[in-house]
Coordinates of C-alpha atoms (C1' of nucleotides) in Angstrom, one line a residue:
Chain B
X1129 CA 157.1 71.1 -91.9
X1130 CA 158.4 72.5 -95.0
X1131 CA 161.1 75.6 -94.7
X1132 CA 158.7 77.3 -97.4
X1133 CA 155.7 77.2 -94.8
X1134 CA 157.2 78.3 -92.1
X1135 CA 155.9 82.0 -90.7
X1136 CA 159.8 82.7 -89.8
X1137 CA 163.0 82.9 -91.8
X1138 CA 166.6 82.8 -91.2
X1139 CA 169.0 85.5 -90.6
X1140 CA 171.8 86.3 -92.5
X1141 CA 173.4 88.8 -90.6
X1142 CA 173.5 88.3 -86.5
X1143 CA 171.6 90.7 -84.7
X1144 CA 173.5 93.1 -83.0
X1145 CA 172.3 93.7 -79.6
X1146 CA 172.3 89.5 -79.0
X1147 CA 175.5 88.9 -77.2
X1148 CA 175.2 85.6 -75.4
X1149 CA 175.2 82.5 -77.8
X1150 CA 171.4 81.4 -77.4
X1151 CA 170.0 84.6 -77.8
X1152 CA 171.9 85.8 -80.9
X1153 CA 171.0 81.7 -82.2
X1154 CA 167.4 81.9 -81.3
X1155 CA 167.0 85.6 -82.7
X1156 CA 169.1 84.3 -85.9
X1157 CA 167.1 81.0 -86.5
X1158 CA 163.7 82.7 -85.7
X1159 CA 162.9 81.2 -82.7
X1160 CA 162.0 84.6 -81.2
X1161 CA 160.7 87.6 -81.5
X1162 CA 161.5 90.7 -79.0
X1163 CA 158.3 92.7 -78.1
X1164 CA 160.0 95.2 -75.4
X1165 CA 162.8 94.2 -72.9
X1166 CA 162.0 90.7 -71.5
X1167 CA 159.3 90.2 -73.5
X1168 CA 159.6 88.0 -76.3
X1169 CA 157.5 86.1 -78.9
X1170 CA 158.0 82.5 -79.3
X1171 CA 158.2 81.3 -83.0
X1172 CA 157.2 77.8 -84.4
X1173 CA 160.4 76.4 -83.6
X1174 CA 161.0 77.3 -80.6
X1175 CA 158.0 76.5 -79.3
X1176 CA 158.1 73.1 -80.2
X1177 CA 161.0 73.0 -78.4
X1178 CA 159.5 74.5 -75.4
X1179 CA 156.7 71.9 -75.8
X1180 CA 158.6 68.9 -76.1
X1181 CA 160.4 70.7 -72.6
X1182 CA 156.8 70.8 -70.8
X1183 CA 155.2 67.2 -71.8
X1184 CA 158.7 66.0 -70.4
X1185 CA 158.2 67.9 -67.3
X1186 CA 154.7 66.7 -66.7
X1187 CA 155.0 63.3 -67.2
X1188 CA 157.7 63.3 -64.6
X1189 CA 156.0 65.5 -62.3
X1190 CA 152.7 63.0 -62.8
X1191 CA 154.6 59.7 -62.1
X1192 CA 156.2 61.8 -59.0
X1193 CA 152.2 62.4 -57.1
X1194 CA 151.9 65.5 -58.9
X1195 CA 148.3 67.3 -59.9
X1196 CA 148.5 70.1 -62.5
X1197 CA 146.2 72.3 -61.9
X1198 CA 145.8 76.2 -63.0
X1199 CA 145.8 79.4 -60.9
X1200 CA 145.0 82.4 -62.1
X1201 CA 147.7 85.5 -63.5
X1202 CA 145.8 88.0 -62.3
X1203 CA 145.3 88.6 -58.8
X1204 CA 143.9 90.9 -55.6
X1205 CA 147.0 92.6 -53.9
X1206 CA 145.1 92.1 -50.6
X1207 CA 146.3 88.2 -51.1
X1208 CA 149.9 89.6 -51.6
X1209 CA 149.9 92.0 -48.5
X1210 CA 148.3 89.8 -46.2
X1211 CA 151.9 87.3 -46.9
X1212 CA 153.8 90.5 -46.7
X1213 CA 155.4 89.8 -49.8
X1214 CA 154.0 93.0 -51.7
X1215 CA 156.5 94.8 -49.7
X1216 CA 159.3 91.8 -49.9
X1217 CA 158.8 91.8 -53.9
X1218 CA 158.8 95.5 -54.1
X1219 CA 158.5 96.6 -57.6
X1220 CA 159.7 93.7 -59.2
X1221 CA 156.0 92.8 -58.8
X1222 CA 153.9 93.8 -61.6
X1223 CA 150.4 95.9 -60.8
X1224 CA 147.4 97.0 -62.8
X1225 CA 144.1 99.1 -61.8
X1226 CA 141.2 97.2 -62.6
X1227 CA 138.3 99.5 -63.4
X1228 CA 136.9 100.3 -59.9
X1229 CA 140.3 101.2 -59.4
X1230 CA 141.7 98.2 -57.3
X1231 CA 144.8 97.3 -57.6
X1232 CA 145.6 93.7 -59.3
X1233 CA 149.0 91.7 -59.1
X1234 CA 150.3 90.0 -62.0
X1235 CA 151.5 86.9 -60.4
X1236 CA 155.2 86.4 -60.2
X1237 CA 155.1 82.8 -58.3
X1238 CA 151.5 81.2 -56.3
X1239 CA 152.1 80.3 -52.9
X1240 CA 149.7 83.0 -52.2
X1241 CA 146.6 80.9 -53.9
X1242 CA 148.3 77.7 -53.0
X1243 CA 147.9 78.4 -49.5
X1244 CA 144.1 80.0 -49.9
X1245 CA 143.6 77.1 -52.0
X1246 CA 144.7 74.7 -49.4
X1247 CA 142.8 76.1 -46.4
X1248 CA 139.4 75.3 -48.5
X1249 CA 140.5 71.9 -49.1
X1250 CA 142.8 70.7 -46.7
X1251 CA 141.0 70.0 -43.4
X1252 CA 142.4 66.9 -42.1
X1253 CA 145.9 65.0 -41.9
X1254 CA 143.8 62.4 -44.3
X1255 CA 143.9 65.1 -46.8
X1256 CA 147.8 65.1 -47.0
X1257 CA 150.3 64.8 -49.1
X1258 CA 149.3 66.5 -52.3
X1259 CA 151.6 68.1 -54.4
X1260 CA 149.2 70.8 -57.2
X1261 CA 151.8 71.7 -60.1
X1262 CA 150.8 74.1 -63.1
X1263 CA 152.5 75.4 -65.7
X1264 CA 152.2 79.2 -66.6
X1265 CA 153.0 82.3 -67.3
X1266 CA 154.7 84.4 -64.7
X1267 CA 155.2 88.4 -64.6
X1268 CA 158.4 89.5 -62.7
X1269 CA 159.1 93.3 -63.5
X1270 CA 163.1 92.6 -63.4
X1271 CA 165.5 95.3 -63.1
X1272 CA 167.5 94.1 -65.5
X1273 CA 166.1 91.4 -68.3
X1274 CA 169.3 89.9 -70.0
X1275 CA 170.5 87.4 -72.6
X1276 CA 167.2 86.6 -74.5
X1277 CA 165.4 84.4 -72.6
X1278 CA 168.1 83.9 -69.6
X1279 CA 166.0 86.7 -67.6
X1280 CA 162.7 88.0 -68.6
X1281 CA 160.0 89.7 -67.2
X1282 CA 156.9 87.5 -69.0
X1283 CA 157.9 83.8 -68.8
X1284 CA 156.6 80.3 -68.7
X1285 CA 157.3 78.2 -65.4
X1286 CA 156.2 75.0 -63.7
X1287 CA 156.3 75.6 -60.4
X1288 CA 154.9 73.0 -57.7
X1289 CA 154.3 73.2 -54.0
X1290 CA 154.3 70.3 -51.4
X1291 CA 151.6 70.0 -48.9
X1292 CA 152.4 67.9 -46.0
X1293 CA 151.5 67.3 -42.2
X1294 CA 155.0 66.7 -40.5
X1295 CA 158.8 67.7 -41.5
X1296 CA 159.0 63.9 -42.3
X1297 CA 156.6 64.2 -45.0
X1298 CA 158.0 67.4 -46.3
X1299 CA 161.3 65.3 -46.6
X1300 CA 159.5 62.8 -49.0
X1301 CA 158.1 65.4 -50.9
X1302 CA 161.2 67.1 -51.3
X1303 CA 163.2 63.8 -52.1
X1304 CA 160.5 62.6 -54.4
X1305 CA 160.5 66.1 -56.5
X1306 CA 164.5 66.4 -56.4
X1307 CA 164.3 62.8 -58.2
X1308 CA 161.3 64.0 -60.3
X1309 CA 164.2 67.3 -61.6
X1310 CA 167.0 65.1 -62.1
X1311 CA 164.6 62.6 -64.1
X1312 CA 163.8 65.7 -66.3
X1313 CA 167.1 67.2 -66.7
X1314 CA 168.6 63.7 -67.6
X1315 CA 165.4 63.1 -70.1
X1316 CA 166.1 66.4 -72.0
X1317 CA 169.7 65.5 -72.5
X1318 CA 171.2 68.2 -70.2
X1319 CA 173.4 67.3 -67.3
X1320 CA 172.3 70.0 -64.3
X1321 CA 173.9 69.8 -61.2
X1322 CA 171.7 69.9 -58.0
X1323 CA 173.6 72.2 -55.5
X1324 CA 173.2 73.5 -52.1
X1325 CA 171.6 77.1 -52.3
X1326 CA 170.7 80.0 -50.4
X1327 CA 167.0 79.9 -49.5
X1328 CA 167.0 83.7 -49.5
X1329 CA 164.5 85.9 -47.4
X1330 CA 161.4 83.7 -46.7
X1331 CA 164.7 81.1 -45.2
X1332 CA 163.6 77.5 -44.7
X1333 CA 165.7 74.9 -43.8
X1334 CA 166.8 73.5 -47.2
X1335 CA 167.1 74.5 -50.5
X1336 CA 168.6 73.2 -53.9
X1337 CA 169.5 75.0 -57.5
X1338 CA 169.9 72.7 -60.7
X1339 CA 172.5 74.4 -62.6
X1340 CA 173.4 73.7 -66.2
X1341 CA 177.0 74.1 -66.6
X1342 CA 177.7 77.1 -69.3
X1343 CA 180.6 79.3 -69.5
X1344 CA 177.5 82.4 -70.1
X1345 CA 176.0 81.5 -66.5
X1346 CA 175.2 84.1 -64.0
X1347 CA 175.7 81.4 -60.8
X1348 CA 179.3 80.1 -59.8
X1349 CA 178.9 76.5 -58.1
X1350 CA 181.9 75.0 -56.4
X1351 CA 182.3 71.1 -56.5
X1352 CA 184.2 68.7 -54.6
X1353 CA 186.7 66.9 -56.8
X1354 CA 186.0 63.7 -54.7
X1355 CA 182.6 63.3 -53.2
X1356 CA 179.4 64.5 -54.4
X1357 CA 179.3 67.8 -52.2
X1358 CA 178.2 70.6 -54.6
X1359 CA 176.8 74.3 -53.5
X1360 CA 176.2 77.5 -54.8
X1361 CA 178.8 80.0 -54.5
X1362 CA 176.4 81.9 -52.3
X1363 CA 176.0 79.2 -49.8
X1364 CA 178.8 76.9 -49.9
X1365 CA 181.8 76.4 -47.4
X1366 CA 185.4 75.7 -47.7
X1367 CA 188.1 74.4 -45.5
X1368 CA 189.7 77.6 -44.8
X1369 CA 193.8 76.5 -44.5
X1370 CA 195.0 77.2 -40.9
X1371 CA 198.2 78.4 -40.3
X1372 CA 201.0 77.2 -38.2
X1373 CA 200.1 78.2 -34.5
X1374 CA 202.7 80.6 -33.2
X1375 CA 203.5 81.8 -29.4
X1376 CA 201.3 85.0 -29.2
X1377 CA 203.7 88.1 -29.2
X1378 CA 203.5 92.0 -27.6
X1379 CA 201.1 94.0 -29.8
X1380 CA 203.3 96.4 -30.8
X1381 CA 202.4 99.7 -33.3
X1382 CA 203.8 100.0 -36.8
X1383 CA 203.9 103.5 -38.9
X1384 CA 202.9 102.6 -42.4
X1385 CA 201.7 105.8 -44.0
X1386 CA 200.0 105.5 -47.0
X1387 CA 199.5 101.8 -47.1
X1388 CA 195.4 100.9 -47.1
X1389 CA 194.9 97.8 -48.9
X1390 CA 195.2 94.0 -47.9
X1391 CA 197.9 93.6 -50.7
X1392 CA 199.9 97.3 -50.1
X1393 CA 200.3 95.9 -46.4
X1394 CA 201.2 92.1 -47.1
X1395 CA 204.1 94.1 -49.8
X1396 CA 205.0 96.9 -46.9
X1397 CA 205.1 94.1 -44.4
X1398 CA 206.8 91.5 -45.8
X1399 CA 203.9 88.8 -45.1
X1400 CA 201.5 86.5 -46.8
X1401 CA 197.7 88.2 -46.9
X1402 CA 196.8 85.4 -45.0
X1403 CA 199.3 87.1 -42.1
X1404 CA 196.5 90.2 -41.7
X1405 CA 193.1 90.9 -40.9
X1406 CA 190.9 92.7 -43.5
X1407 CA 188.1 94.8 -42.5
X1408 CA 184.8 95.8 -44.2
X1409 CA 181.9 97.9 -43.5
X1410 CA 178.7 97.5 -44.3
X1411 CA 175.3 98.9 -44.2
X1412 CA 172.7 96.5 -43.3
X1413 CA 169.3 98.6 -42.8
X1414 CA 170.6 101.7 -41.9
X1415 CA 173.3 100.3 -39.6
X1416 CA 176.8 100.2 -40.6
X1417 CA 178.4 97.4 -39.2
X1418 CA 181.9 96.3 -38.6
X1419 CA 182.8 93.2 -40.7
X1420 CA 186.1 91.7 -40.1
X1421 CA 187.9 88.5 -42.2
X1422 CA 191.6 87.0 -42.7
X1423 CA 193.3 89.2 -45.8
X1424 CA 193.3 86.0 -48.2
X1425 CA 189.6 85.6 -47.8
X1426 CA 186.4 87.5 -48.8
X1427 CA 183.4 88.3 -47.5
X1428 CA 180.0 86.4 -48.7
X1429 CA 177.6 88.9 -48.6
X1430 CA 174.7 86.7 -48.8
X1431 CA 176.0 84.6 -45.6
X1432 CA 176.1 88.4 -44.1
X1433 CA 173.2 89.3 -44.8
X1434 CA 171.2 86.0 -43.8
X1435 CA 173.2 86.1 -40.9
X1436 CA 172.0 90.1 -39.5
X1437 CA 168.6 89.3 -41.4
X1438 CA 168.8 92.2 -43.2
X1439 CA 166.6 93.3 -46.0
X1440 CA 169.3 95.4 -47.5
X1441 CA 172.9 95.1 -47.3
X1442 CA 175.3 97.3 -49.3
X1443 CA 178.9 98.6 -48.8
X1444 CA 178.8 101.6 -46.5
X1445 CA 179.6 104.9 -48.2
X1446 CA 182.4 107.1 -47.3
X1447 CA 180.1 109.5 -45.2
X1448 CA 178.4 106.3 -43.7
X1449 CA 182.4 105.1 -43.2
X1450 CA 183.1 108.4 -41.4
X1451 CA 179.8 109.5 -39.2
X1452 CA 180.3 106.0 -37.8
X1453 CA 184.1 107.0 -36.6
X1454 CA 185.8 104.2 -39.0
X1455 CA 189.3 104.9 -40.8
X1456 CA 189.3 103.3 -43.9
X1457 CA 192.6 101.7 -44.4
X1458 CA 193.4 101.4 -41.0
X1459 CA 190.2 99.8 -39.4
X1460 CA 190.2 96.6 -36.9
X1461 CA 188.4 95.4 -33.8
X1462 CA 190.9 96.0 -31.6
X1463 CA 189.6 98.9 -29.5
X1464 CA 186.7 99.0 -31.8
X1465 CA 183.3 99.8 -29.7
X1466 CA 179.8 101.3 -30.3
X1467 CA 179.3 99.6 -33.5
X1468 CA 178.5 95.9 -34.6
X1469 CA 181.3 94.1 -35.3
X1470 CA 181.1 90.7 -37.1
X1471 CA 184.5 88.4 -37.7
X1472 CA 184.8 85.5 -39.7
X1473 CA 185.7 82.6 -38.1
X1474 CA 188.9 82.5 -39.9
X1475 CA 190.6 85.1 -37.3
X1476 CA 190.5 81.6 -35.3
X1477 CA 193.0 79.9 -37.3
X1478 CA 196.0 82.1 -37.1
X1479 CA 197.6 84.2 -34.4
X1480 CA 199.9 87.8 -34.7
X1481 CA 197.9 89.0 -37.0
X1482 CA 198.6 92.3 -39.1
X1483 CA 196.0 94.6 -38.3
X1484 CA 194.7 98.2 -38.4
X1485 CA 195.3 100.5 -35.4
X1486 CA 192.3 102.9 -35.5
X1487 CA 194.5 105.9 -36.5
X1488 CA 195.4 107.6 -39.8
X1489 CA 199.0 106.3 -41.3
X1490 CA 199.4 102.8 -38.8
X1491 CA 199.4 99.4 -38.4
X1492 CA 199.4 96.9 -35.3
X1493 CA 201.6 93.8 -35.8
X1494 CA 200.9 90.6 -33.4
X1495 CA 197.0 91.2 -33.0
X1496 CA 195.1 88.1 -31.4
X1497 CA 191.8 87.0 -30.7
X1498 CA 190.2 87.2 -28.1
X1499 CA 193.3 88.8 -26.6
X1500 CA 193.2 91.9 -28.3
X1501 CA 189.6 92.4 -29.8
X1502 CA 186.5 91.2 -29.1
X1503 CA 183.4 90.8 -31.7
X1504 CA 179.6 90.6 -31.3
X1505 CA 179.1 87.7 -33.5
X1506 CA 182.0 85.1 -34.5
X1507 CA 180.9 82.6 -37.5
X1508 CA 181.9 82.0 -41.2
X1509 CA 180.9 84.9 -43.5
X1510 CA 183.9 83.8 -45.8
X1511 CA 183.4 83.2 -49.8
X1512 CA 184.3 79.8 -50.6
X1513 CA 187.3 79.4 -52.7
X1514 CA 188.5 77.1 -55.5
X1515 CA 191.5 75.1 -54.1
X1516 CA 190.3 75.1 -50.8
X1517 CA 189.3 71.7 -49.0
X1518 CA 186.1 70.3 -49.0
X1519 CA 183.7 70.6 -46.1
X1520 CA 182.9 66.8 -46.5
X1521 CA 185.9 64.8 -47.7
X1522 CA 189.3 65.0 -48.6
X1523 CA 189.0 66.4 -51.9
X1524 CA 189.3 70.0 -53.1
X1525 CA 186.4 72.7 -54.1
X1526 CA 186.6 73.6 -58.3
X1527 CA 184.3 76.2 -59.3
X1528 CA 181.9 76.8 -62.0
X1529 CA 180.0 78.7 -64.4
X1530 CA 176.5 77.9 -64.5
X1531 CA 172.8 78.4 -65.3
X1532 CA 170.1 77.8 -62.8
X1533 CA 167.4 76.3 -64.5
X1534 CA 165.1 74.9 -61.5
X1535 CA 165.1 75.4 -57.6
X1536 CA 163.3 73.8 -54.9
X1537 CA 162.9 75.0 -51.6
X1538 CA 162.0 73.6 -48.2
X1539 CA 159.1 76.5 -47.0
X1540 CA 158.1 75.1 -43.7
X1541 CA 155.6 76.5 -42.2
X1542 CA 155.9 80.3 -43.4
X1543 CA 152.9 80.6 -45.9
X1544 CA 150.8 78.6 -43.3
X1545 CA 151.5 80.5 -40.3
X1546 CA 151.3 83.7 -42.2
X1547 CA 148.0 82.5 -44.0
X1548 CA 146.6 80.2 -41.0
X1549 CA 146.9 77.3 -43.3
X1550 CA 146.2 74.3 -41.3
X1551 CA 144.7 70.6 -40.6
X1552 CA 143.7 68.9 -38.2
X1553 CA 146.0 65.6 -36.8
X1554 CA 145.2 62.6 -35.6
X1555 CA 144.7 63.7 -32.2
X1556 CA 142.6 66.7 -33.3
X1557 CA 145.1 69.2 -32.6
X1558 CA 145.2 72.0 -34.9
X1559 CA 148.7 72.2 -37.2
X1560 CA 150.5 74.4 -39.6
X1561 CA 150.7 72.3 -42.9
X1562 CA 153.9 72.2 -43.6
X1563 CA 155.0 73.5 -47.5
X1564 CA 157.6 73.1 -50.4
X1565 CA 158.1 74.7 -53.8
X1566 CA 159.4 73.5 -56.8
X1567 CA 160.4 75.7 -60.1
X1568 CA 161.3 75.0 -63.5
X1569 CA 162.0 78.3 -65.8
X1570 CA 161.0 76.8 -69.2
X1571 CA 162.7 79.0 -71.6
X1572 CA 165.0 79.6 -69.7
X1573 CA 165.8 75.9 -69.7
X1574 CA 165.8 75.7 -73.2
X1575 CA 167.9 79.2 -73.9
X1576 CA 170.6 77.3 -70.9
X1577 CA 170.3 74.1 -73.2
X1578 CA 171.5 76.5 -76.1
X1579 CA 174.3 78.0 -74.1
X1580 CA 175.9 75.0 -73.2
X1581 CA 175.1 73.1 -76.7
X1582 CA 176.2 75.4 -79.1
X1583 CA 179.2 75.8 -81.9
X1584 CA 180.2 78.7 -84.0
X1585 CA 177.6 77.8 -86.9
X1586 CA 174.9 77.4 -84.4
X1587 CA 172.6 74.8 -81.9
X1588 CA 173.2 71.4 -81.3
X1589 CA 170.2 70.5 -79.9
X1590 CA 169.7 67.4 -77.3
X1591 CA 167.3 65.2 -79.5
X1592 CA 165.0 65.1 -76.8
X1593 CA 164.0 68.6 -77.1
X1594 CA 164.6 69.4 -80.3
X1595 CA 162.1 71.4 -82.5
X1596 CA 162.1 68.2 -85.1
X1597 CA 164.4 65.1 -85.4
X1598 CA 165.6 65.4 -88.9
X1599 CA 166.5 68.5 -91.3
X1600 CA 165.8 67.3 -94.9
X1601 CA 168.1 69.7 -97.2
X1602 CA 166.8 69.3 -100.9
X1603 CA 169.1 70.2 -103.7
X1604 CA 169.1 70.4 -107.2
X1605 CA 165.0 70.5 -106.4
X1606 CA 164.5 72.1 -109.8
X1607 CA 165.1 68.5 -111.0
X1608 CA 161.6 66.6 -111.0
X1609 CA 163.2 63.6 -109.5
X1610 CA 164.8 65.1 -107.0
X1611 CA 161.5 67.1 -105.7
X1612 CA 159.7 63.8 -105.8
X1613 CA 162.0 61.6 -104.2
X1614 CA 162.6 64.5 -101.5
X1615 CA 159.2 65.1 -101.2
X1616 CA 158.7 61.1 -101.1
X1617 CA 161.1 60.8 -98.1
X1618 CA 159.4 63.8 -96.4
X1619 CA 156.3 62.0 -96.3
X1620 CA 157.0 58.6 -95.4
X1621 CA 159.4 59.6 -92.5
X1622 CA 156.4 61.9 -90.6
X1623 CA 155.0 58.4 -91.0
X1624 CA 157.4 56.4 -89.5
X1625 CA 157.1 58.8 -86.6
X1626 CA 160.1 60.7 -87.4
X1627 CA 159.4 64.4 -86.9
X1628 CA 161.1 66.4 -90.6
X1629 CA 161.8 69.8 -91.4
X1630 CA 161.8 69.9 -95.0
X1631 CA 164.5 72.6 -96.6
X1632 CA 162.2 72.7 -99.9
X1633 CA 163.0 76.1 -101.1
X1634 CA 163.7 76.1 -104.6
X1635 CA 165.7 78.8 -105.2
X1636 CA 168.6 78.6 -102.3
X1637 CA 172.0 77.2 -102.8
X1638 CA 173.4 74.5 -100.9
X1639 CA 175.9 76.5 -98.7
X1640 CA 172.9 78.9 -97.8
X1641 CA 170.7 75.4 -97.2
X1642 CA 173.6 73.8 -95.0
X1643 CA 174.2 76.8 -93.0
X1644 CA 170.7 77.2 -92.0
X1645 CA 170.8 73.3 -91.2
X1646 CA 174.1 73.8 -88.9
X1647 CA 172.3 77.2 -87.4
X1648 CA 168.7 75.1 -86.6
X1649 CA 171.1 72.2 -85.2
X1650 CA 168.2 69.7 -85.4
X1651 CA 170.2 66.3 -84.9
X1652 CA 170.2 65.0 -88.1
X1653 CA 170.9 66.3 -91.4
X1654 CA 169.3 64.7 -94.3
X1655 CA 170.4 65.3 -97.7
X1656 CA 168.7 64.4 -101.0
X1657 CA 170.5 65.4 -104.6
X1658 CA 171.0 64.7 -107.7
X1659 CA 174.3 63.1 -106.4
X1660 CA 172.7 60.6 -103.7
X1661 CA 170.0 59.5 -106.0
X1662 CA 172.7 58.1 -108.5
X1663 CA 172.9 55.2 -106.0
X1664 CA 169.3 55.3 -104.6
X1665 CA 170.5 56.8 -101.3
X1666 CA 170.9 59.9 -99.4
X1667 CA 173.3 61.5 -97.0
X1668 CA 173.4 61.6 -93.2
X1669 CA 175.4 63.5 -90.6
X1670 CA 174.9 64.3 -86.7
X1671 CA 174.6 67.7 -86.2
X1672 CA 178.1 68.4 -84.7
X1673 CA 180.3 66.0 -86.7
X1674 CA 182.0 65.9 -89.6
X1675 CA 181.2 62.7 -91.2
X1676 CA 178.7 61.7 -92.9
X1677 CA 176.9 58.4 -94.2
X1678 CA 175.3 57.3 -97.5
X1679 CA 172.2 55.4 -96.8
X1680 CA 170.2 53.3 -99.4
X1681 CA 166.7 54.5 -99.9
X1682 CA 164.7 51.9 -98.5
X1683 CA 166.7 51.8 -94.8
X1684 CA 166.8 55.8 -94.2
X1685 CA 163.9 55.2 -91.6
X1686 CA 165.9 52.4 -89.9
X1687 CA 169.2 54.3 -90.5
X1688 CA 167.6 57.7 -88.8
X1689 CA 166.0 55.6 -85.8
X1690 CA 169.5 53.9 -84.7
X1691 CA 171.3 57.8 -85.2
X1692 CA 168.6 59.4 -83.1
X1693 CA 168.7 57.1 -80.3
X1694 CA 172.5 56.8 -80.2
Chain M
rC356 C1' 168.7 102.5 -59.9
rG357 C1' 174.2 103.8 -60.5
rG358 C1' 178.1 103.6 -65.1
rG359 C1' 178.3 102.7 -70.5
rG360 C1' 176.8 102.2 -75.3
rC361 C1' 173.0 102.9 -79.4
rG362 C1' 168.6 104.2 -81.6
rU363 C1' 168.8 106.1 -89.7
rA364 C1' 164.7 100.3 -94.8
rG365 C1' 163.2 93.6 -92.8
rC366 C1' 168.8 92.5 -90.7
rG367 C1' 173.4 95.2 -90.4
rC368 C1' 175.8 99.4 -90.9
rA369 C1' 177.2 104.7 -93.5
rG370 C1' 175.9 109.2 -93.5
rU371 C1' 179.4 115.8 -88.9
rG372 C1' 174.2 121.7 -91.5
rG373 C1' 172.5 121.5 -97.8
rU374 C1' 168.7 116.2 -102.9
rA375 C1' 168.3 110.0 -97.0
rG376 C1' 172.8 105.9 -98.8
rC377 C1' 175.8 101.4 -98.9
rG378 C1' 175.9 95.6 -98.4
rC379 C1' 172.0 91.8 -97.2
rG380 C1' 167.8 90.2 -97.5
rC381 C1' 162.8 90.9 -100.8
rA382 C1' 160.2 91.2 -105.9
rU383 C1' 160.4 90.5 -111.3
rG384 C1' 163.2 88.2 -115.8
rG385 C1' 167.4 85.1 -117.0
rU386 C1' 171.8 82.0 -116.2
rU387 C1' 173.2 79.0 -111.9
rU388 C1' 172.9 74.5 -108.1
rG389 C1' 177.4 69.9 -102.6
rG390 C1' 179.1 74.9 -97.8
rG391 C1' 175.9 81.9 -97.3
rA392 C1' 176.6 82.7 -106.5
rC393 C1' 175.8 86.2 -110.9
rC394 C1' 173.2 89.7 -114.2
rA395 C1' 169.5 92.8 -115.1
rU396 C1' 165.7 95.5 -113.4
rG397 C1' 162.5 97.2 -109.1
rA398 C1' 159.7 98.0 -104.4
rG399 C1' 161.2 99.4 -99.5
rG400 C1' 162.7 105.3 -95.1
rU401 C1' 156.7 109.8 -89.8
rC402 C1' 165.8 109.5 -89.8
rG403 C1' 162.5 106.9 -81.9
rU404 C1' 158.9 111.1 -79.9
rG405 C1' 158.2 116.2 -79.0
rA406 C1' 160.3 121.1 -78.3
rG407 C1' 163.9 124.7 -79.6
rU408 C1' 168.7 127.1 -82.7
rU409 C1' 168.6 128.0 -87.7
rA410 C1' 167.1 131.0 -94.8
rG411 C1' 167.5 125.4 -94.3
rA412 C1' 168.4 119.7 -89.4
rG413 C1' 169.2 112.9 -89.5
rC414 C1' 173.3 116.0 -88.1
rC415 C1' 173.3 121.2 -83.5
rU416 C1' 170.8 122.1 -78.2
rC417 C1' 167.3 120.7 -74.5
rA418 C1' 163.3 117.2 -72.9
rC419 C1' 161.4 112.5 -72.8
rC420 C1' 160.9 107.1 -74.9
rG421 C1' 162.9 102.6 -76.0
rC422 C1' 166.5 98.8 -76.0
rC423 C1' 171.6 96.4 -75.2
rC424 C1' 175.9 95.9 -72.0
rC425 C1' 178.1 96.1 -66.9
rG426 C1' 177.2 97.0 -61.5
rA427 C1' 173.8 97.0 -57.8
rC428 C1' 169.2 93.9 -57.5
rC429 C1' 166.7 88.9 -58.0
rA430 C1' 161.0 83.2 -52.9

RNA sequence: CGGGGCGUAGCGCAGUGGUAGCGCGCAUGGUUUGGGACCAUGAGGUCGUGAGUUAGAGCCUCACCGCCCCGACCA
């Protein structure tokens, strides 16, 4: 591609609205064009990159036994009502009315259609397993689109669905997909972490996310320094540091006027925060729930919501707390009744805690479980913390930010049960099909790749997903000899199968061209100029490296192939 | 949905009641040419939309729309 023929241009000034690097550089480089909040046009450079990602995904999905299909975006809402997911998705679901005033859904995902498809074609265990997949546009009316292509309302996704006869089959399909995913990220040049993830409202047993580490990521992952334990913070377990055992002392009231927070309490009493119990009040689908946890830990709301099986979980308002008879700042499980009490198992890991007395300006010393208080549920609901011990080995947990670039789920029989997807086993008995689903957001993967690979001048594309391999910069192109040489190199490299973007602009200065080359971030920059031609050579430089080399004209293609495969 | 910010030329912005501007980009001509050159001339604007206040509104008032950021939310 010649720069002068490209329908886009680069910008000189940073777009003011874009804060995340991937967003800023994609706009600045003319890779994407915003049409509405969370809705973008993909322009030639981005599109080439996206097509390369798709090609890698297709190859790996096919190699793993997938079969590409194409399902409709437009779907009758009845499908979603039957599965119950029109409610679960709520206003994230894009809907519209057709001419007969029937409500149609712009599909956010395709389990429903896959299930109906399976009802038609899956009749016997002989028909299983199968893994249909597609690459297609999804629509989700996100509450807050953000960060360019990171979170959008219309996006391309590869979604695959495994249909199996039994749990072992699901396990095999799941592992095959997990391996395909590892291959995909590796081939894209992107080191993604596979981490245990929360499986969300639909449930199911297992779920893993693929996270690309990047400081601007929305997710936090906990990884072990020693073994390969890795989990999303929402799901992660850390070993809670136990406290030395003490002889239980008698419960004792202490006056603590104005002391409300754990920090204040610890300071006031002259004890560490882990010698206190924190009380937190939640509203779970309208019911106020009392939650207690050791003072040095925080509640993991995802774990709590899963345990309570709540659709909506949020901190209770002051009014709700008051109506429930709780005294904020001085609450504890001691003597508490008539309200659901949930405790983190950290209450077991210490003794003689300082807790609220359930009356104003008063705390209790030496509270011990279960001597002094009881709870309805006792389980792990704590947020893992960096520095805690790994649940699997002697290692220590570290935390890092990252972007979710893939998610795989063992769905189990949720859809089969709800929508009636069955097959006959060897004995002629009807069995539910066991499902798994596997998604990769294509555009987000591109954005995440840029989040992870950029500097202050622009993008550093990993070679496998770069729109072109080589950025040819022609300087002094008003000199006919240089122009001829540059054109010649451009033509001959394409013949060698090396994809080139050729900056053939006559009027731009060297500085402008170099800056654009840095912005676009193709793996290798090739400069042709009067200067290089004096020695019948061109200059080659890898993006991100300072040093460049001169390569003789006759061996340019060879030299480039070396550089690109390095 | 709660909080904050912003809508003026393609991009970035100034303009606090009195002729709509600046920088970049764009067009033409010329001089330049290895890290965002220079000179000259020029094109380009329903000032987000609608009502209102005023003799007069880009500017004041109200409503609406859109976009960004934080949070909530996110099979």
